[in-house]
Tab-separated table of N, CA and C and ligand atoms in Angstrom:
chain	number	residue	atom	x	y	z
A	317	UNK	N	13.011	-26.788	-4.724
A	317	UNK	CA	12.389	-28.097	-4.549
A	317	UNK	C	13.454	-29.096	-4.119
A	318	UNK	N	13.034	-30.192	-3.536
A	318	UNK	CA	13.988	-31.207	-3.122
A	318	UNK	C	13.339	-32.171	-2.160
A	319	UNK	N	14.181	-32.868	-1.407
A	319	UNK	CA	13.661	-33.927	-0.550
A	319	UNK	C	12.901	-33.397	0.654
A	320	UNK	N	13.126	-32.120	0.979
A	320	UNK	CA	12.426	-31.578	2.147
A	320	UNK	C	10.929	-31.398	1.884
A	321	UNK	N	10.544	-31.418	0.599
A	321	UNK	CA	9.147	-31.151	0.271
A	321	UNK	C	8.298	-32.408	0.440
A	322	UNK	N	7.230	-32.266	1.193
A	322	UNK	CA	6.314	-33.385	1.351
A	322	UNK	C	5.574	-33.595	0.036
A	323	UNK	N	5.417	-34.851	-0.339
A	323	UNK	CA	4.764	-35.173	-1.604
A	323	UNK	C	3.349	-34.609	-1.684
A	324	UNK	N	2.630	-34.679	-0.591
A	324	UNK	CA	1.245	-34.186	-0.594
A	324	UNK	C	1.200	-32.698	-0.916
A	325	UNK	N	2.026	-31.940	-0.228
A	325	UNK	CA	2.035	-30.492	-0.431
A	325	UNK	C	2.470	-30.151	-1.847
A	326	UNK	N	3.447	-30.868	-2.351
A	326	UNK	CA	3.917	-30.613	-3.713
A	326	UNK	C	2.824	-30.934	-4.720
A	327	UNK	N	2.100	-32.002	-4.468
A	327	UNK	CA	1.004	-32.386	-5.365
A	327	UNK	C	-0.032	-31.265	-5.468
A	328	UNK	N	-0.441	-30.724	-4.317
A	328	UNK	CA	-1.468	-29.680	-4.343
A	328	UNK	C	-0.919	-28.359	-4.863
A	329	UNK	N	0.339	-28.129	-4.636
A	329	UNK	CA	0.990	-26.932	-5.187
A	329	UNK	C	0.994	-26.987	-6.720
A	330	UNK	N	1.354	-28.143	-7.263
A	330	UNK	CA	1.333	-28.305	-8.716
A	330	UNK	C	-0.081	-28.172	-9.266
A	331	UNK	N	-1.037	-28.724	-8.531
A	331	UNK	CA	-2.444	-28.575	-8.940
A	331	UNK	C	-2.832	-27.102	-8.976
A	332	UNK	N	-2.425	-26.367	-7.950
A	332	UNK	CA	-2.717	-24.935	-7.889
A	332	UNK	C	-2.082	-24.168	-9.038
A	333	UNK	N	-0.856	-24.530	-9.367
A	333	UNK	CA	-0.161	-23.875	-10.483
A	333	UNK	C	-0.868	-24.168	-11.813
A	334	UNK	N	-1.260	-25.422	-12.000
A	334	UNK	CA	-1.958	-25.792	-13.249
A	334	UNK	C	-3.312	-25.095	-13.339
A	335	UNK	N	-4.027	-25.043	-12.223
A	335	UNK	CA	-5.337	-24.378	-12.221
A	335	UNK	C	-5.191	-22.890	-12.518
A	336	UNK	N	-4.166	-22.268	-11.937
A	336	UNK	CA	-3.937	-20.845	-12.182
A	336	UNK	C	-3.601	-20.615	-13.660
A	337	UNK	N	-2.830	-21.524	-14.231
A	337	UNK	CA	-2.494	-21.433	-15.651
A	337	UNK	C	-3.757	-21.523	-16.505
A	338	UNK	N	-4.620	-22.488	-16.180
A	338	UNK	CA	-5.878	-22.640	-16.918
A	338	UNK	C	-6.790	-21.427	-16.695
A	339	UNK	N	-6.758	-20.884	-15.495
A	339	UNK	CA	-7.543	-19.687	-15.173
A	339	UNK	C	-7.117	-18.514	-16.053
A	340	UNK	N	-5.812	-18.355	-16.246
A	340	UNK	CA	-5.343	-17.259	-17.103
A	340	UNK	C	-5.724	-17.496	-18.562
A	341	UNK	N	-5.742	-18.748	-18.977
A	341	UNK	CA	-6.192	-19.045	-20.340
A	341	UNK	C	-7.647	-18.604	-20.515
A	342	UNK	N	-8.455	-18.877	-19.479
A	342	UNK	CA	-9.861	-18.443	-19.522
A	342	UNK	C	-9.943	-16.921	-19.520
A	343	UNK	N	-9.111	-16.274	-18.713
A	343	UNK	CA	-9.107	-14.809	-18.647
A	343	UNK	C	-8.760	-14.224	-20.012
A	344	UNK	N	-7.765	-14.806	-20.652
A	344	UNK	CA	-7.333	-14.318	-21.965
A	344	UNK	C	-8.450	-14.473	-22.992
A	345	UNK	N	-9.151	-15.613	-22.936
A	345	UNK	CA	-10.266	-15.827	-23.862
A	345	UNK	C	-11.400	-14.832	-23.622
A	346	UNK	N	-11.739	-14.639	-22.347
A	346	UNK	CA	-12.807	-13.696	-22.000
A	346	UNK	C	-12.470	-12.279	-22.441
A	347	UNK	N	-11.264	-11.845	-22.130
A	347	UNK	CA	-10.851	-10.473	-22.455
A	347	UNK	C	-10.758	-10.275	-23.963
A	348	UNK	N	-10.260	-11.297	-24.652
A	348	UNK	CA	-10.152	-11.197	-26.113
A	348	UNK	C	-11.533	-11.003	-26.732
A	349	UNK	N	-12.485	-11.802	-26.255
A	349	UNK	CA	-13.860	-11.704	-26.759
A	349	UNK	C	-14.435	-10.322	-26.487
A	350	UNK	N	-14.166	-9.807	-25.289
A	350	UNK	CA	-14.752	-8.510	-24.911
A	350	UNK	C	-14.149	-7.357	-25.701
A	351	UNK	N	-12.837	-7.341	-25.852
A	351	UNK	CA	-12.231	-6.191	-26.548
A	351	UNK	C	-12.579	-6.204	-28.036
A	352	UNK	N	-12.824	-7.393	-28.571
A	352	UNK	CA	-13.242	-7.468	-29.981
A	352	UNK	C	-14.613	-6.827	-30.170
A	353	UNK	N	-15.463	-6.900	-29.145
A	353	UNK	CA	-16.838	-6.399	-29.246
A	353	UNK	C	-16.953	-4.918	-28.884
A	354	UNK	N	-16.113	-4.433	-27.986
A	354	UNK	CA	-16.275	-3.070	-27.477
A	354	UNK	C	-16.083	-2.016	-28.566
A	355	UNK	N	-17.026	-1.057	-28.595
A	355	UNK	CA	-16.950	0.023	-29.582
A	355	UNK	C	-17.123	1.399	-28.957
A	356	UNK	N	-17.949	1.479	-27.923
A	356	UNK	CA	-18.368	2.782	-27.408
A	356	UNK	C	-17.862	3.113	-26.010
A	357	UNK	N	-16.969	2.293	-25.496
A	357	UNK	CA	-16.423	2.522	-24.157
A	357	UNK	C	-14.887	2.461	-24.228
A	358	UNK	N	-14.297	3.511	-24.815
A	358	UNK	CA	-12.859	3.490	-25.119
A	358	UNK	C	-11.952	3.291	-23.908
A	359	UNK	N	-12.312	3.887	-22.749
A	359	UNK	CA	-11.458	3.715	-21.566
A	359	UNK	C	-11.491	2.278	-21.083
A	360	UNK	N	-12.689	1.693	-21.104
A	360	UNK	CA	-12.825	0.288	-20.704
A	360	UNK	C	-12.052	-0.596	-21.680
A	361	UNK	N	-12.215	-0.304	-22.954
A	361	UNK	CA	-11.519	-1.110	-23.966
A	361	UNK	C	-10.004	-1.037	-23.789
A	362	UNK	N	-9.491	0.164	-23.561
A	362	UNK	CA	-8.043	0.339	-23.385
A	362	UNK	C	-7.545	-0.429	-22.167
A	363	UNK	N	-8.313	-0.368	-21.078
A	363	UNK	CA	-7.892	-1.051	-19.850
A	363	UNK	C	-7.954	-2.567	-20.023
A	364	UNK	N	-8.994	-3.030	-20.693
A	364	UNK	CA	-9.105	-4.478	-20.905
A	364	UNK	C	-7.997	-4.975	-21.830
A	365	UNK	N	-7.631	-4.174	-22.822
A	365	UNK	CA	-6.513	-4.558	-23.702
A	365	UNK	C	-5.210	-4.638	-22.906
A	366	UNK	N	-5.036	-3.664	-22.016
A	366	UNK	CA	-3.854	-3.648	-21.158
A	366	UNK	C	-3.824	-4.899	-20.271
A	367	UNK	N	-4.968	-5.234	-19.691
A	367	UNK	CA	-5.008	-6.394	-18.797
A	367	UNK	C	-4.911	-7.710	-19.571
A	368	UNK	N	-5.335	-7.679	-20.818
A	368	UNK	CA	-5.177	-8.861	-21.672
A	368	UNK	C	-3.689	-9.181	-21.845
A	369	UNK	N	-2.902	-8.136	-22.128
A	369	UNK	CA	-1.449	-8.342	-22.275
A	369	UNK	C	-0.832	-8.760	-20.938
A	370	UNK	N	-1.322	-8.149	-19.865
A	370	UNK	CA	-0.857	-8.497	-18.529
A	370	UNK	C	-1.147	-9.974	-18.229
A	371	UNK	N	-2.334	-10.422	-18.620
A	371	UNK	CA	-2.737	-11.811	-18.363
A	371	UNK	C	-1.861	-12.794	-19.137
A	372	UNK	N	-1.482	-12.410	-20.359
A	372	UNK	CA	-0.579	-13.270	-21.139
A	372	UNK	C	0.771	-13.399	-20.439
A	373	UNK	N	1.243	-12.286	-19.873
A	373	UNK	CA	2.517	-12.305	-19.146
A	373	UNK	C	2.392	-13.108	-17.849
A	374	UNK	N	1.225	-13.018	-17.223
A	374	UNK	CA	0.986	-13.796	-15.993
A	374	UNK	C	1.032	-15.289	-16.302
A	375	UNK	N	0.375	-15.663	-17.390
A	375	UNK	CA	0.372	-17.080	-17.772
A	375	UNK	C	1.787	-17.558	-18.078
A	376	UNK	N	2.571	-16.676	-18.703
A	376	UNK	CA	3.966	-17.007	-19.008
A	376	UNK	C	4.778	-17.229	-17.730
A	377	UNK	N	4.536	-16.362	-16.727
A	377	UNK	CA	5.212	-16.525	-15.431
A	377	UNK	C	4.922	-17.904	-14.839
A	378	UNK	N	3.648	-18.294	-14.901
A	378	UNK	CA	3.245	-19.591	-14.345
A	378	UNK	C	3.866	-20.730	-15.152
A	379	UNK	N	3.928	-20.528	-16.459
A	379	UNK	CA	4.499	-21.555	-17.338
A	379	UNK	C	5.965	-21.785	-17.019
A	380	UNK	N	6.683	-20.687	-16.757
A	380	UNK	CA	8.101	-20.816	-16.415
A	380	UNK	C	8.285	-21.606	-15.128
A	381	UNK	N	7.422	-21.325	-14.150
A	381	UNK	CA	7.501	-22.060	-12.875
A	381	UNK	C	7.184	-23.532	-13.112
A	382	UNK	N	6.115	-23.783	-13.862
A	382	UNK	CA	5.708	-25.168	-14.124
A	382	UNK	C	6.776	-25.920	-14.912
A	383	UNK	N	7.342	-25.250	-15.907
A	383	UNK	CA	8.395	-25.898	-16.699
A	383	UNK	C	9.601	-26.249	-15.829
A	384	UNK	N	9.927	-25.345	-14.902
A	384	UNK	CA	11.081	-25.589	-14.019
A	384	UNK	C	10.824	-26.763	-13.085
A	385	UNK	N	9.538	-27.113	-12.912
A	385	UNK	CA	9.174	-28.248	-12.065
A	385	UNK	C	8.926	-29.508	-12.895
A	386	UNK	N	9.239	-29.414	-14.193
A	386	UNK	CA	9.155	-30.595	-15.044
A	386	UNK	C	7.833	-30.793	-15.751
A	387	UNK	N	6.977	-29.768	-15.667
A	387	UNK	CA	5.675	-29.879	-16.334
A	387	UNK	C	5.832	-29.590	-17.827
A	388	UNK	N	5.290	-30.450	-18.662
A	388	UNK	CA	5.447	-30.256	-20.109
A	388	UNK	C	4.420	-29.255	-20.631
A	389	UNK	N	4.791	-28.618	-21.718
A	389	UNK	CA	3.924	-27.604	-22.312
A	389	UNK	C	2.622	-28.213	-22.825
A	390	UNK	N	2.724	-29.407	-23.421
A	390	UNK	CA	1.524	-30.024	-24.005
A	390	UNK	C	0.529	-30.419	-22.915
A	391	UNK	N	1.050	-30.835	-21.750
A	391	UNK	CA	0.161	-31.203	-20.640
A	391	UNK	C	-0.653	-30.001	-20.189
A	392	UNK	N	-0.016	-28.822	-20.209
A	392	UNK	CA	-0.703	-27.611	-19.796
A	392	UNK	C	-1.790	-27.228	-20.779
A	393	UNK	N	-1.476	-27.424	-22.054
A	393	UNK	CA	-2.444	-27.057	-23.087
A	393	UNK	C	-3.726	-27.866	-22.969
A	394	UNK	N	-3.568	-29.110	-22.506
A	394	UNK	CA	-4.723	-29.997	-22.413
A	394	UNK	C	-5.486	-29.834	-21.110
A	395	UNK	N	-4.888	-29.112	-20.180
A	395	UNK	CA	-5.519	-28.971	-18.865
A	395	UNK	C	-6.871	-28.272	-18.990
A	396	UNK	N	-7.844	-28.800	-18.288
A	396	UNK	CA	-9.176	-28.198	-18.288
A	396	UNK	C	-9.486	-27.710	-16.886
A	397	UNK	N	-9.940	-26.492	-16.815
A	397	UNK	CA	-10.243	-25.895	-15.519
A	397	UNK	C	-11.607	-26.365	-15.028
A	398	UNK	N	-11.649	-26.736	-13.770
A	398	UNK	CA	-12.885	-27.238	-13.185
A	398	UNK	C	-14.045	-26.265	-13.257
A	399	UNK	N	-13.750	-24.987	-13.174
A	399	UNK	CA	-14.840	-24.018	-13.181
A	399	UNK	C	-15.098	-23.481	-14.582
A	400	UNK	N	-14.643	-24.191	-15.592
A	400	UNK	CA	-14.833	-23.758	-16.973
A	400	UNK	C	-16.283	-23.460	-17.317
A	401	UNK	N	-17.179	-24.282	-16.793
A	401	UNK	CA	-18.602	-24.067	-17.063
A	401	UNK	C	-19.082	-22.742	-16.532
A	402	UNK	N	-18.637	-22.404	-15.316
A	402	UNK	CA	-19.029	-21.127	-14.730
A	402	UNK	C	-18.496	-19.959	-15.542
A	403	UNK	N	-17.265	-20.109	-15.985
A	403	UNK	CA	-16.649	-19.010	-16.714
A	403	UNK	C	-17.308	-18.832	-18.071
A	404	UNK	N	-17.683	-19.941	-18.697
A	404	UNK	CA	-18.374	-19.840	-19.979
A	404	UNK	C	-19.651	-19.029	-19.825
A	405	UNK	N	-20.278	-19.169	-18.653
A	405	UNK	CA	-21.519	-18.441	-18.396
A	405	UNK	C	-21.263	-16.947	-18.209
A	406	UNK	N	-19.998	-16.562	-18.099
A	406	UNK	CA	-19.675	-15.145	-17.928
A	406	UNK	C	-19.697	-14.370	-19.244
A	407	UNK	N	-19.831	-15.070	-20.342
A	407	UNK	CA	-19.868	-14.393	-21.636
A	407	UNK	C	-21.274	-13.873	-21.900
A	408	UNK	N	-21.374	-12.573	-22.089
A	408	UNK	CA	-22.704	-11.968	-22.213
A	408	UNK	C	-22.869	-11.249	-23.543
A	409	UNK	N	-22.458	-11.891	-24.582
A	409	UNK	CA	-22.394	-11.266	-25.894
A	409	UNK	C	-23.733	-10.703	-26.362
A	410	UNK	N	-24.817	-11.412	-26.074
A	410	UNK	CA	-26.088	-11.030	-26.689
A	410	UNK	C	-26.909	-10.049	-25.856
A	411	UNK	N	-26.511	-9.803	-24.623
A	411	UNK	CA	-27.349	-9.001	-23.729
A	411	UNK	C	-27.392	-7.532	-24.140
A	412	UNK	N	-28.543	-6.907	-23.930
A	412	UNK	CA	-28.702	-5.480	-24.233
A	412	UNK	C	-27.848	-4.644	-23.279
A	413	UNK	N	-27.631	-5.169	-22.076
A	413	UNK	CA	-26.770	-4.481	-21.107
A	413	UNK	C	-25.440	-5.228	-20.951
A	414	UNK	N	-24.935	-5.667	-22.085
A	414	UNK	CA	-23.683	-6.446	-22.138
A	414	UNK	C	-22.543	-5.786	-21.363
A	415	UNK	N	-22.357	-4.479	-21.519
A	415	UNK	CA	-21.247	-3.784	-20.857
A	415	UNK	C	-21.385	-3.865	-19.334
A	416	UNK	N	-22.615	-3.798	-18.851
A	416	UNK	CA	-22.853	-3.904	-17.398
A	416	UNK	C	-22.565	-5.324	-16.918
A	417	UNK	N	-23.144	-6.279	-17.598
A	417	UNK	CA	-22.951	-7.674	-17.192
A	417	UNK	C	-21.473	-8.059	-17.249
A	418	UNK	N	-20.772	-7.611	-18.284
A	418	UNK	CA	-19.344	-7.929	-18.397
A	418	UNK	C	-18.530	-7.264	-17.285
A	419	UNK	N	-18.909	-6.045	-16.933
A	419	UNK	CA	-18.195	-5.343	-15.859
A	419	UNK	C	-18.355	-6.087	-14.531
A	420	UNK	N	-19.562	-6.530	-14.246
A	420	UNK	CA	-19.803	-7.280	-13.011
A	420	UNK	C	-19.052	-8.611	-13.047
A	421	UNK	N	-19.097	-9.266	-14.194
A	421	UNK	CA	-18.416	-10.560	-14.325
A	421	UNK	C	-16.903	-10.394	-14.203
A	422	UNK	N	-16.376	-9.320	-14.785
A	422	UNK	CA	-14.931	-9.082	-14.695
A	422	UNK	C	-14.508	-8.800	-13.249
A	423	UNK	N	-15.365	-8.075	-12.548
A	423	UNK	CA	-15.093	-7.788	-11.129
A	423	UNK	C	-15.046	-9.091	-10.331
A	424	UNK	N	-16.013	-9.965	-10.603
A	424	UNK	CA	-16.057	-11.267	-9.941
A	424	UNK	C	-14.834	-12.100	-10.310
A	425	UNK	N	-14.507	-12.114	-11.580
A	425	UNK	CA	-13.379	-12.924	-12.054
A	425	UNK	C	-12.070	-12.447	-11.431
A	426	UNK	N	-11.876	-11.142	-11.356
A	426	UNK	CA	-10.647	-10.610	-10.748
A	426	UNK	C	-10.536	-11.060	-9.285
A	427	UNK	N	-11.659	-11.095	-8.589
A	427	UNK	CA	-11.603	-11.521	-7.186
A	427	UNK	C	-11.361	-13.015	-7.050
A	428	UNK	N	-11.847	-13.777	-8.002
A	428	UNK	CA	-11.504	-15.199	-8.018
A	428	UNK	C	-9.990	-15.349	-8.205
A	429	UNK	N	-9.438	-14.560	-9.133
A	429	UNK	CA	-7.996	-14.619	-9.389
A	429	UNK	C	-7.194	-14.202	-8.154
A	430	UNK	N	-7.673	-13.172	-7.470
A	430	UNK	CA	-6.996	-12.714	-6.251
A	430	UNK	C	-6.945	-13.842	-5.228
A	431	UNK	N	-8.070	-14.506	-5.019
A	431	UNK	CA	-8.125	-15.619	-4.067
A	431	UNK	C	-7.194	-16.742	-4.506
A	432	UNK	N	-7.192	-17.029	-5.804
A	432	UNK	CA	-6.350	-18.109	-6.337
A	432	UNK	C	-4.873	-17.819	-6.085
A	433	UNK	N	-4.455	-16.578	-6.325
A	433	UNK	CA	-3.031	-16.254	-6.153
A	433	UNK	C	-2.637	-16.144	-4.689
A	434	UNK	N	-3.581	-15.750	-3.823
A	434	UNK	CA	-3.282	-15.753	-2.382
A	434	UNK	C	-3.024	-17.181	-1.914
A	435	UNK	N	-3.873	-18.098	-2.357
A	435	UNK	CA	-3.719	-19.501	-1.973
A	435	UNK	C	-2.431	-20.078	-2.556
A	436	UNK	N	-2.186	-19.782	-3.844
A	436	UNK	CA	-0.984	-20.300	-4.498
A	436	UNK	C	0.284	-19.769	-3.837
A	437	UNK	N	0.258	-18.494	-3.479
A	437	UNK	CA	1.405	-17.887	-2.810
A	437	UNK	C	1.663	-18.577	-1.463
A	438	UNK	N	0.604	-18.851	-0.746
A	438	UNK	CA	0.721	-19.527	0.550
A	438	UNK	C	1.312	-20.922	0.379
A	439	UNK	N	0.856	-21.640	-0.649
A	439	UNK	CA	1.394	-22.982	-0.910
A	439	UNK	C	2.882	-22.918	-1.252
A	440	UNK	N	3.250	-21.931	-2.077
A	440	UNK	CA	4.653	-21.788	-2.466
A	440	UNK	C	5.525	-21.507	-1.246
A	441	UNK	N	5.022	-20.665	-0.343
A	441	UNK	CA	5.755	-20.367	0.892
A	441	UNK	C	5.815	-21.599	1.794
A	442	UNK	N	4.740	-22.350	1.826
A	442	UNK	CA	4.640	-23.533	2.684
A	442	UNK	C	5.733	-24.544	2.357
A	443	UNK	N	5.985	-24.694	1.037
A	443	UNK	CA	7.026	-25.652	0.647
A	443	UNK	C	8.328	-24.928	0.292
A	444	UNK	N	8.356	-23.638	0.585
A	444	UNK	CA	9.548	-22.822	0.367
A	444	UNK	C	10.048	-22.897	-1.075
A	445	UNK	N	9.134	-22.654	-2.012
A	445	UNK	CA	9.521	-22.578	-3.425
A	445	UNK	C	9.451	-21.114	-3.859
A	446	UNK	N	10.588	-20.441	-3.745
A	446	UNK	CA	10.593	-18.989	-3.934
A	446	UNK	C	10.249	-18.518	-5.350
A	447	UNK	N	10.686	-19.221	-6.410
A	447	UNK	CA	10.278	-18.767	-7.754
A	447	UNK	C	8.754	-18.725	-7.911
A	448	UNK	N	8.094	-19.731	-7.357
A	448	UNK	CA	6.634	-19.778	-7.428
A	448	UNK	C	5.989	-18.708	-6.561
A	449	UNK	N	6.571	-18.462	-5.401
A	449	UNK	CA	6.049	-17.425	-4.509
A	449	UNK	C	6.142	-16.055	-5.179
A	450	UNK	N	7.257	-15.808	-5.852
A	450	UNK	CA	7.437	-14.527	-6.543
A	450	UNK	C	6.440	-14.376	-7.679
A	451	UNK	N	6.229	-15.434	-8.447
A	451	UNK	CA	5.281	-15.387	-9.571
A	451	UNK	C	3.860	-15.143	-9.065
A	452	UNK	N	3.484	-15.856	-8.009
A	452	UNK	CA	2.131	-15.706	-7.450
A	452	UNK	C	1.929	-14.289	-6.919
A	453	UNK	N	2.948	-13.767	-6.265
A	453	UNK	CA	2.847	-12.421	-5.700
A	453	UNK	C	2.762	-11.365	-6.807
A	454	UNK	N	3.561	-11.529	-7.847
A	454	UNK	CA	3.538	-10.575	-8.967
A	454	UNK	C	2.166	-10.569	-9.628
A	455	UNK	N	1.625	-11.766	-9.867
A	455	UNK	CA	0.303	-11.857	-10.487
A	455	UNK	C	-0.772	-11.293	-9.558
A	456	UNK	N	-0.646	-11.605	-8.272
A	456	UNK	CA	-1.624	-11.121	-7.288
A	456	UNK	C	-1.716	-9.597	-7.304
A	457	UNK	N	-0.571	-8.925	-7.306
A	457	UNK	CA	-0.575	-7.462	-7.266
A	457	UNK	C	-1.268	-6.882	-8.492
A	458	UNK	N	-1.073	-7.512	-9.643
A	458	UNK	CA	-1.724	-7.028	-10.874
A	458	UNK	C	-3.231	-7.252	-10.838
A	459	UNK	N	-3.660	-8.373	-10.262
A	459	UNK	CA	-5.105	-8.639	-10.170
A	459	UNK	C	-5.760	-7.666	-9.189
A	460	UNK	N	-5.067	-7.369	-8.105
A	460	UNK	CA	-5.610	-6.418	-7.125
A	460	UNK	C	-5.772	-5.049	-7.778
A	461	UNK	N	-4.775	-4.637	-8.543
A	461	UNK	CA	-4.844	-3.339	-9.223
A	461	UNK	C	-5.998	-3.317	-10.222
A	462	UNK	N	-6.180	-4.405	-10.937
A	462	UNK	CA	-7.263	-4.477	-11.922
A	462	UNK	C	-8.624	-4.474	-11.233
A	463	UNK	N	-8.734	-5.217	-10.148
A	463	UNK	CA	-10.002	-5.248	-9.400
A	463	UNK	C	-10.349	-3.857	-8.882
A	464	UNK	N	-9.339	-3.120	-8.410
A	464	UNK	CA	-9.575	-1.764	-7.903
A	464	UNK	C	-9.994	-0.832	-9.032
A	465	UNK	N	-9.373	-1.000	-10.178
A	465	UNK	CA	-9.739	-0.154	-11.330
A	465	UNK	C	-11.201	-0.399	-11.699
A	466	UNK	N	-11.588	-1.662	-11.800
A	466	UNK	CA	-12.982	-1.977	-12.134
A	466	UNK	C	-13.913	-1.406	-11.072
A	467	UNK	N	-13.543	-1.588	-9.802
A	467	UNK	CA	-14.358	-1.087	-8.697
A	467	UNK	C	-14.655	0.400	-8.887
A	468	UNK	N	-13.618	1.160	-9.238
A	468	UNK	CA	-13.785	2.607	-9.398
A	468	UNK	C	-14.567	2.978	-10.650
A	469	UNK	N	-14.717	2.027	-11.567
A	469	UNK	CA	-15.395	2.325	-12.832
A	469	UNK	C	-16.828	1.821	-12.891
A	470	UNK	N	-17.277	1.118	-11.881
A	470	UNK	CA	-18.616	0.518	-11.956
A	470	UNK	C	-19.696	1.596	-12.112
A	471	UNK	N	-19.658	2.607	-11.264
A	471	UNK	CA	-20.681	3.652	-11.335
A	471	UNK	C	-20.575	4.445	-12.635
A	472	UNK	N	-19.340	4.824	-12.981
A	472	UNK	CA	-19.140	5.598	-14.200
A	472	UNK	C	-19.647	4.837	-15.422
A	473	UNK	N	-19.329	3.564	-15.486
A	473	UNK	CA	-19.747	2.749	-16.623
A	473	UNK	C	-21.263	2.612	-16.667
A	474	UNK	N	-21.867	2.486	-15.512
A	474	UNK	CA	-23.327	2.363	-15.448
A	474	UNK	C	-23.999	3.647	-15.937
A	475	UNK	N	-23.469	4.787	-15.523
A	475	UNK	CA	-24.022	6.072	-15.972
A	475	UNK	C	-23.823	6.230	-17.480
A	476	UNK	N	-22.629	5.888	-17.954
A	476	UNK	CA	-22.344	6.004	-19.388
A	476	UNK	C	-23.299	5.114	-20.191
A	477	UNK	N	-23.552	3.926	-19.659
A	477	UNK	CA	-24.483	3.005	-20.324
A	477	UNK	C	-25.887	3.604	-20.362
A	478	UNK	N	-26.353	4.112	-19.224
A	478	UNK	CA	-27.712	4.672	-19.156
A	478	UNK	C	-27.843	5.913	-20.029
A	479	UNK	N	-26.795	6.739	-20.079
A	479	UNK	CA	-26.805	7.922	-20.946
A	479	UNK	C	-27.007	7.514	-22.403
A	480	UNK	N	-26.264	6.497	-22.814
A	480	UNK	CA	-26.354	6.047	-24.212
A	480	UNK	C	-27.716	5.391	-24.471
A	481	UNK	N	-28.177	4.580	-23.515
A	481	UNK	CA	-29.456	3.887	-23.688
A	481	UNK	C	-30.600	4.891	-23.795
A	482	UNK	N	-30.579	5.907	-22.944
A	482	UNK	CA	-31.666	6.890	-22.954
A	482	UNK	C	-31.567	7.818	-24.156
A	483	UNK	N	-30.361	7.953	-24.723
A	483	UNK	CA	-30.182	8.773	-25.926
A	483	UNK	C	-30.545	7.992	-27.192
A	484	UNK	N	-30.799	6.712	-27.029
A	484	UNK	CA	-31.205	5.908	-28.166
A	484	UNK	C	-30.055	5.509	-29.089
A	485	UNK	N	-28.820	5.562	-28.569
A	485	UNK	CA	-27.663	5.095	-29.365
A	485	UNK	C	-27.177	3.761	-28.786
A	486	UNK	N	-26.330	3.084	-29.548
A	486	UNK	CA	-25.843	1.772	-29.121
A	486	UNK	C	-25.197	1.869	-27.744
A	487	UNK	N	-25.744	1.124	-26.810
A	487	UNK	CA	-25.252	1.198	-25.429
A	487	UNK	C	-24.625	-0.112	-24.954
A	488	UNK	N	-24.951	-1.196	-25.614
A	488	UNK	CA	-24.594	-2.522	-25.102
A	488	UNK	C	-23.094	-2.787	-25.050
A	489	UNK	N	-22.354	-2.244	-26.017
A	489	UNK	CA	-20.936	-2.567	-26.071
A	489	UNK	C	-20.098	-1.441	-26.682
B	639	FE2	FE1	-4.907	-12.660	-14.343
């Protein structure tokens, strides 16, 4: 950072970093809620637990970048994500097909994260802030891997759900 950075670009870059930080907070909340509920889908549970830890590390990466730019920790804690309402609607605790709805929502959420990190990475490159570019790229690669994992599990999870539902055992979670 320095005098070469245009104020406008820096402003939107910081906004992007804060939004990504808030996005990971939402991801952590969603994943925490889901893994607490899961009982009958051990592979899904294991992967979500893994991505939960990954998401905590992603948020930490963003925090380090933000702190290096003078952003205080308390300001981040108070930040509210604009799409919070949409994300709240992604919680499907009561649904009979909870595992299906959560899988679709997680797939959607991962793609939102992918788009967010692509944009953030571009902004970091635009103002030539390499620590931020590295953080965005690292997070992006993990979201892409997670999105691909979910993609490959959609059919399997649906069959597993239908098998349990038709067998008359707990299928929802
Ligand atoms: Fe993430």
